[in-house]
mmCIF file of C-alpha atoms and ligand atoms in Angstrom:
data_model
loop_
_atom_site.group_PDB
_atom_site.id
_atom_site.type_symbol
_atom_site.label_atom_id
_atom_site.label_comp_id
_atom_site.label_asym_id
_atom_site.label_seq_id
_atom_site.Cartn_x
_atom_site.Cartn_y
_atom_site.Cartn_z
ATOM 1 C CA MET A 5 -26.882 169.125 -66.372
ATOM 2 C CA LEU A 6 -24.680 166.092 -65.803
ATOM 3 C CA SER A 7 -25.950 162.725 -64.645
ATOM 4 C CA ALA A 8 -25.301 161.790 -61.047
ATOM 5 C CA GLY A 9 -22.871 159.164 -62.227
ATOM 6 C CA TYR A 10 -20.934 161.474 -64.489
ATOM 7 C CA GLY A 11 -17.557 162.574 -63.170
ATOM 8 C CA LYS A 12 -16.898 159.318 -61.301
ATOM 9 C CA LYS A 13 -15.437 157.935 -64.446
ATOM 10 C CA LYS A 14 -12.617 159.868 -66.016
ATOM 11 C CA GLY A 15 -11.484 160.369 -69.565
ATOM 12 C CA ARG A 16 -12.972 159.374 -72.887
ATOM 13 C CA ILE A 17 -14.239 155.957 -71.826
ATOM 14 C CA GLY A 18 -16.067 157.498 -68.903
ATOM 15 C CA LEU A 19 -17.731 159.942 -71.264
ATOM 16 C CA GLU A 20 -18.900 157.241 -73.600
ATOM 17 C CA MET A 21 -20.319 155.187 -70.777
ATOM 18 C CA SER A 22 -22.161 158.116 -69.324
ATOM 19 C CA GLU A 23 -23.743 158.848 -72.707
ATOM 20 C CA GLU A 24 -25.173 155.374 -72.772
ATOM 21 C CA THR A 25 -26.333 155.007 -69.231
ATOM 22 C CA ARG A 26 -27.659 158.445 -68.422
ATOM 23 C CA TYR A 27 -31.415 159.180 -68.751
ATOM 24 C CA LEU A 28 -32.470 161.478 -71.519
ATOM 25 C CA THR A 29 -35.332 163.637 -70.262
ATOM 26 C CA PHE A 30 -38.068 165.057 -72.472
ATOM 27 C CA ALA A 31 -40.286 167.978 -71.466
ATOM 28 C CA LEU A 32 -43.476 168.043 -73.603
ATOM 29 C CA GLY A 33 -45.925 170.935 -73.827
ATOM 30 C CA LYS A 34 -49.226 169.648 -72.436
ATOM 31 C CA GLY A 35 -52.151 168.930 -74.762
ATOM 32 C CA ARG A 36 -52.254 168.272 -78.504
ATOM 33 C CA LEU A 37 -48.538 168.828 -79.036
ATOM 34 C CA ALA A 38 -47.623 166.186 -76.490
ATOM 35 C CA LYS A 39 -50.018 163.671 -78.050
ATOM 36 C CA LYS A 40 -48.636 164.258 -81.543
ATOM 37 C CA THR A 41 -45.074 164.104 -80.247
ATOM 38 C CA LEU A 42 -45.656 160.742 -78.547
ATOM 39 C CA GLN A 43 -47.186 159.406 -81.767
ATOM 40 C CA LEU A 44 -44.133 160.550 -83.700
ATOM 41 C CA LEU A 45 -41.759 159.033 -81.155
ATOM 42 C CA GLU A 46 -43.639 155.730 -81.398
ATOM 43 C CA GLU A 47 -43.009 155.721 -85.124
ATOM 44 C CA ILE A 48 -39.281 155.552 -84.394
ATOM 45 C CA GLY A 49 -39.739 152.902 -81.787
ATOM 46 C CA ILE A 50 -39.708 155.074 -78.701
ATOM 47 C CA THR A 51 -42.653 154.304 -76.513
ATOM 48 C CA CYS A 52 -43.681 155.087 -72.985
ATOM 49 C CA GLU A 53 -46.404 152.658 -71.877
ATOM 50 C CA GLU A 54 -46.623 154.263 -68.473
ATOM 51 C CA MET A 55 -47.854 157.487 -70.038
ATOM 52 C CA LYS A 56 -50.890 155.793 -71.639
ATOM 53 C CA ASP A 57 -52.504 154.980 -68.282
ATOM 54 C CA LYS A 58 -55.121 157.732 -68.107
ATOM 55 C CA ASP A 59 -55.780 157.054 -64.378
ATOM 56 C CA SER A 60 -52.192 157.632 -63.404
ATOM 57 C CA ARG A 61 -51.363 160.678 -61.286
ATOM 58 C CA LYS A 62 -47.665 160.330 -61.971
ATOM 59 C CA LEU A 63 -45.910 163.352 -63.357
ATOM 60 C CA VAL A 64 -42.723 161.812 -64.645
ATOM 61 C CA PHE A 65 -42.761 158.701 -66.746
ATOM 62 C CA ALA A 66 -39.891 156.444 -67.677
ATOM 63 C CA ASN A 67 -38.901 153.993 -70.328
ATOM 64 C CA GLU A 68 -36.331 152.074 -68.216
ATOM 65 C CA GLU A 69 -35.075 149.995 -71.081
ATOM 66 C CA ARG A 70 -34.090 152.936 -73.266
ATOM 67 C CA LYS A 71 -33.196 155.183 -70.347
ATOM 68 C CA LEU A 72 -35.712 157.822 -71.264
ATOM 69 C CA ARG A 73 -37.858 160.007 -69.060
ATOM 70 C CA PHE A 74 -40.853 162.175 -70.055
ATOM 71 C CA PHE A 75 -42.827 164.824 -68.276
ATOM 72 C CA LEU A 76 -45.640 167.114 -69.286
ATOM 73 C CA ALA A 77 -45.446 170.810 -68.531
ATOM 74 C CA LYS A 78 -47.270 174.060 -69.388
ATOM 75 C CA GLY A 79 -46.019 175.183 -72.792
ATOM 76 C CA PRO A 80 -44.313 178.384 -71.631
ATOM 77 C CA ASP A 81 -42.407 176.396 -68.951
ATOM 78 C CA VAL A 82 -40.882 173.937 -71.450
ATOM 79 C CA PRO A 83 -38.028 176.241 -72.579
ATOM 80 C CA THR A 84 -37.297 177.012 -68.939
ATOM 81 C CA TYR A 85 -36.853 173.331 -68.081
ATOM 82 C CA VAL A 86 -34.684 172.877 -71.089
ATOM 83 C CA GLU A 87 -32.540 175.954 -70.546
ATOM 84 C CA TYR A 88 -31.744 174.886 -66.951
ATOM 85 C CA GLY A 89 -31.087 171.267 -67.923
ATOM 86 C CA ALA A 90 -33.972 169.768 -66.003
ATOM 87 C CA ALA A 91 -34.946 168.421 -69.384
ATOM 88 C CA ASP A 92 -32.504 167.629 -72.163
ATOM 89 C CA ILE A 93 -35.074 167.922 -74.905
ATOM 90 C CA GLY A 94 -38.318 169.874 -75.188
ATOM 91 C CA VAL A 95 -41.177 169.999 -77.697
ATOM 92 C CA VAL A 96 -43.115 173.233 -77.852
ATOM 93 C CA GLY A 97 -44.609 175.726 -80.270
ATOM 94 C CA LYS A 98 -42.385 178.234 -82.061
ATOM 95 C CA ASP A 99 -44.583 180.993 -80.565
ATOM 96 C CA THR A 100 -43.504 179.959 -77.059
ATOM 97 C CA ILE A 101 -39.823 179.682 -78.063
ATOM 98 C CA MET A 102 -39.950 183.232 -79.458
ATOM 99 C CA GLU A 103 -41.850 184.646 -76.542
ATOM 100 C CA GLU A 104 -39.713 183.052 -73.821
ATOM 101 C CA ASN A 105 -36.421 183.663 -75.627
ATOM 102 C CA ARG A 106 -34.481 181.112 -73.573
ATOM 103 C CA ARG A 107 -30.884 179.947 -74.250
ATOM 104 C CA VAL A 108 -31.686 176.623 -76.009
ATOM 105 C CA TYR A 109 -30.896 175.137 -79.381
ATOM 106 C CA GLU A 110 -33.831 174.821 -81.745
ATOM 107 C CA VAL A 111 -32.965 171.731 -83.689
ATOM 108 C CA LEU A 112 -36.033 170.492 -85.569
ATOM 109 C CA ASP A 113 -39.305 171.690 -87.071
ATOM 110 C CA LEU A 114 -41.709 168.821 -86.379
ATOM 111 C CA GLY A 115 -44.180 170.123 -88.941
ATOM 112 C CA PHE A 116 -47.373 169.726 -86.892
ATOM 113 C CA GLY A 117 -49.284 172.338 -84.922
ATOM 114 C CA LYS A 118 -49.037 174.673 -87.951
ATOM 115 C CA CYS A 119 -50.519 178.172 -87.563
ATOM 116 C CA ARG A 120 -49.501 181.787 -87.949
ATOM 117 C CA MET A 121 -48.654 184.677 -85.646
ATOM 118 C CA CYS A 122 -50.625 187.657 -86.952
ATOM 119 C CA VAL A 123 -51.702 191.165 -86.230
ATOM 120 C CA CYS A 124 -55.482 191.093 -86.310
ATOM 121 C CA GLY A 125 -58.288 193.530 -85.812
ATOM 122 C CA PRO A 126 -61.278 195.112 -87.445
ATOM 123 C CA GLU A 127 -60.755 196.181 -91.079
ATOM 124 C CA SER A 128 -60.991 199.810 -89.845
ATOM 125 C CA ALA A 129 -57.738 199.330 -87.989
ATOM 126 C CA ARG A 130 -55.748 198.493 -91.146
ATOM 127 C CA GLU A 131 -54.785 202.083 -91.863
ATOM 128 C CA LEU A 132 -53.579 202.623 -88.303
ATOM 129 C CA LEU A 133 -50.809 200.133 -89.101
ATOM 130 C CA GLN A 134 -49.786 202.038 -92.189
ATOM 131 C CA HIS A 135 -49.154 205.472 -90.708
ATOM 132 C CA HIS A 136 -47.110 204.548 -87.686
ATOM 133 C CA GLU A 137 -49.705 205.849 -85.341
ATOM 134 C CA MET A 138 -49.525 205.255 -81.642
ATOM 135 C CA ILE A 139 -51.919 202.370 -81.155
ATOM 136 C CA ARG A 140 -52.831 199.874 -78.456
ATOM 137 C CA VAL A 141 -51.924 196.214 -79.109
ATOM 138 C CA ALA A 142 -53.310 193.458 -76.850
ATOM 139 C CA SER A 143 -51.526 190.102 -76.806
ATOM 140 C CA LYS A 144 -50.647 186.945 -74.852
ATOM 141 C CA TYR A 145 -47.258 187.408 -76.510
ATOM 142 C CA PRO A 146 -45.973 190.866 -75.468
ATOM 143 C CA ASN A 147 -42.338 190.093 -76.396
ATOM 144 C CA ILE A 148 -43.269 189.000 -79.883
ATOM 145 C CA ALA A 149 -45.544 192.047 -80.327
ATOM 146 C CA LYS A 150 -42.834 194.363 -79.000
ATOM 147 C CA ASP A 151 -40.188 192.895 -81.361
ATOM 148 C CA TYR A 152 -42.482 193.124 -84.320
ATOM 149 C CA PHE A 153 -43.705 196.655 -83.811
ATOM 150 C CA TYR A 154 -40.477 198.214 -82.418
ATOM 151 C CA ASN A 155 -37.773 196.380 -84.382
ATOM 152 C CA LYS A 156 -39.453 195.452 -87.679
ATOM 153 C CA LYS A 157 -42.087 198.116 -88.192
ATOM 154 C CA HIS A 158 -40.442 200.885 -86.162
ATOM 155 C CA GLN A 159 -43.816 201.821 -84.815
ATOM 156 C CA THR A 160 -44.215 202.872 -81.177
ATOM 157 C CA VAL A 161 -47.161 201.132 -79.631
ATOM 158 C CA ASP A 162 -48.772 200.560 -76.283
ATOM 159 C CA ILE A 163 -48.663 196.825 -75.550
ATOM 160 C CA ILE A 164 -51.295 195.339 -73.164
ATOM 161 C CA LYS A 165 -50.661 191.824 -71.880
ATOM 162 C CA LEU A 166 -53.720 189.534 -71.812
ATOM 163 C CA ASN A 167 -53.901 185.839 -70.872
ATOM 164 C CA GLY A 168 -56.455 184.485 -73.328
ATOM 165 C CA SER A 169 -59.496 185.232 -75.476
ATOM 166 C CA VAL A 170 -57.363 188.104 -76.822
ATOM 167 C CA GLU A 171 -59.903 188.753 -79.607
ATOM 168 C CA LEU A 172 -61.978 190.562 -76.997
ATOM 169 C CA GLY A 173 -59.369 193.402 -77.003
ATOM 170 C CA PRO A 174 -60.641 195.303 -80.057
ATOM 171 C CA MET A 175 -64.210 194.123 -79.625
ATOM 172 C CA VAL A 176 -64.680 195.784 -76.238
ATOM 173 C CA GLY A 177 -62.420 198.802 -76.882
ATOM 174 C CA LEU A 178 -59.390 197.721 -74.882
ATOM 175 C CA SER A 179 -57.073 197.825 -77.897
ATOM 176 C CA ASP A 180 -56.972 198.747 -81.568
ATOM 177 C CA VAL A 181 -55.445 195.441 -82.701
ATOM 178 C CA ILE A 182 -54.173 192.168 -81.267
ATOM 179 C CA VAL A 183 -51.130 189.984 -81.908
ATOM 180 C CA ASP A 184 -52.278 186.405 -81.718
ATOM 181 C CA ILE A 185 -52.178 182.954 -83.206
ATOM 182 C CA VAL A 186 -54.419 182.230 -86.177
ATOM 183 C CA GLU A 187 -55.024 178.597 -87.095
ATOM 184 C CA THR A 188 -58.308 178.144 -89.037
ATOM 185 C CA GLY A 189 -59.263 181.828 -88.787
ATOM 186 C CA SER A 190 -62.734 180.917 -87.509
ATOM 187 C CA THR A 191 -62.425 182.743 -84.171
ATOM 188 C CA LEU A 192 -61.563 185.949 -85.994
ATOM 189 C CA LYS A 193 -64.362 185.486 -88.521
ATOM 190 C CA GLU A 194 -67.014 184.767 -85.972
ATOM 191 C CA ASN A 195 -66.069 187.937 -84.172
ATOM 192 C CA GLY A 196 -65.858 190.264 -87.138
ATOM 193 C CA LEU A 197 -62.096 190.526 -87.095
ATOM 194 C CA ALA A 198 -59.500 189.815 -89.820
ATOM 195 C CA VAL A 199 -55.769 189.181 -90.302
ATOM 196 C CA LEU A 200 -54.237 192.586 -90.989
ATOM 197 C CA GLU A 201 -50.551 191.509 -91.142
ATOM 198 C CA GLU A 202 -48.749 188.272 -90.846
ATOM 199 C CA ILE A 203 -45.719 188.157 -88.502
ATOM 200 C CA CYS A 204 -44.465 184.604 -89.040
ATOM 201 C CA PRO A 205 -45.479 180.972 -89.522
ATOM 202 C CA LEU A 206 -45.531 178.726 -86.478
ATOM 203 C CA SER A 207 -45.288 174.978 -85.762
ATOM 204 C CA ALA A 208 -44.039 172.519 -83.114
ATOM 205 C CA ARG A 209 -40.271 172.554 -82.652
ATOM 206 C CA MET A 210 -37.783 170.395 -80.817
ATOM 207 C CA ILE A 211 -35.385 172.257 -78.559
ATOM 208 C CA VAL A 212 -32.257 170.962 -76.830
ATOM 209 C CA ASN A 213 -30.299 172.003 -73.757
ATOM 210 C CA GLN A 214 -26.965 173.467 -74.843
ATOM 211 C CA VAL A 215 -24.843 171.326 -72.474
ATOM 212 C CA SER A 216 -26.771 168.142 -73.304
ATOM 213 C CA MET A 217 -26.130 168.761 -76.976
ATOM 214 C CA GLN A 218 -22.350 168.543 -76.209
ATOM 215 C CA MET A 219 -22.481 165.699 -73.664
ATOM 216 C CA GLN A 220 -25.122 163.525 -75.370
ATOM 217 C CA THR A 221 -24.243 164.363 -78.934
ATOM 218 C CA GLU A 222 -24.531 160.907 -80.404
ATOM 219 C CA ARG A 223 -27.913 160.006 -78.832
ATOM 220 C CA ILE A 224 -29.456 163.371 -79.626
ATOM 221 C CA ARG A 225 -28.156 163.453 -83.173
ATOM 222 C CA LYS A 226 -29.455 159.945 -83.781
ATOM 223 C CA LEU A 227 -32.838 160.957 -82.443
ATOM 224 C CA ILE A 228 -32.993 164.058 -84.670
ATOM 225 C CA TYR A 229 -31.883 162.027 -87.702
ATOM 226 C CA GLU A 230 -34.539 159.349 -87.095
ATOM 227 C CA LEU A 231 -37.322 161.895 -86.547
ATOM 228 C CA ARG A 232 -36.285 163.873 -89.606
ATOM 229 C CA GLU A 233 -36.595 160.700 -91.725
ATOM 230 C CA ARG A 234 -40.248 160.383 -90.615
ATOM 231 C CA LEU A 235 -41.268 163.979 -91.340
HETATM 232 C C1 PRP B 23 -56.006 180.313 -79.900
HETATM 233 C C2 PRP B 23 -55.740 181.726 -80.398
HETATM 234 C C3 PRP B 23 -57.028 182.086 -81.043
HETATM 235 C C4 PRP B 23 -57.519 180.762 -81.603
HETATM 236 C C5 PRP B 23 -57.206 180.715 -83.082
HETATM 237 O O1 PRP B 23 -56.661 180.426 -78.711
HETATM 238 O O2 PRP B 23 -55.409 182.547 -79.294
HETATM 239 O O3 PRP B 23 -57.954 182.609 -80.141
HETATM 240 O O4 PRP B 23 -56.791 179.752 -80.907
HETATM 241 O O5 PRP B 23 -57.696 179.527 -83.635
HETATM 242 P P1 PRP B 23 -58.562 179.562 -84.982
HETATM 243 O O6 PRP B 23 -57.840 180.441 -85.962
HETATM 244 O O7 PRP B 23 -58.575 178.135 -85.433
HETATM 245 O O8 PRP B 23 -59.920 180.059 -84.621
HETATM 246 P P2 PRP B 23 -56.766 179.171 -77.660
HETATM 247 O O9 PRP B 23 -57.811 178.235 -78.102
HETATM 248 O O10 PRP B 23 -55.418 178.627 -77.441
HETATM 249 O O11 PRP B 23 -57.355 179.901 -76.358
HETATM 250 P P3 PRP B 23 -57.058 181.358 -75.707
HETATM 251 O O12 PRP B 23 -57.890 182.267 -76.488
HETATM 252 O O13 PRP B 23 -57.452 181.219 -74.320
HETATM 253 O O14 PRP B 23 -55.544 181.635 -75.857
#
């Protein structure tokens, strides 16, 4: 998206001015990722004091001096805001990027929020994965599950979308296995389940709107460079 002021000034000079004066907007996935992202941004001198006020009901916060805006959104909505240009930059988990499959550039692995996307279930389900049997797979991530089973394993499965506590699937007989995030592994362990196959590693990533990347190249590249130096 272009800034309101963009287009009034023509030619190269206009472009440079707009790069400097336009707000750069960040969409951060609510929760731990946002907290960690703000800490990291502080390390490169980008702060947003407004955001620290816990009593505030504001949804969009600004750093007027550096022409930056920040807002918090539900994780799965972050790639949507970035694709449509409502945010220039987003920070969200790789799981969400894969599941949402939006047209955005993934530019940086921030290295925190590390976990794994896995196929999990009771040990007894292990052999069902080896013989290409028709099985039921419960997941909060139906697109990731579909891609893994159909395109990588070439196994036809019945995918059942759940919205949370996915471990219940095999425990109560809804599904044979699940596709879910494993961090410490304690949820699986406490419920008698195990990792049966690993799909991919996950972590927090920075994504950028495709037009912003062209129009705000210098500012965004500088930001990526500075962040990379800290990782
Ligand atoms: C996630 C994930 C697992 C759990 C894994 O759930 O879906 O259930 O964390 O973490 P662990 O390996 O450290 O035990 P989340 O807490 O996000 O809630 P949800 O089940 O409602 O998705």
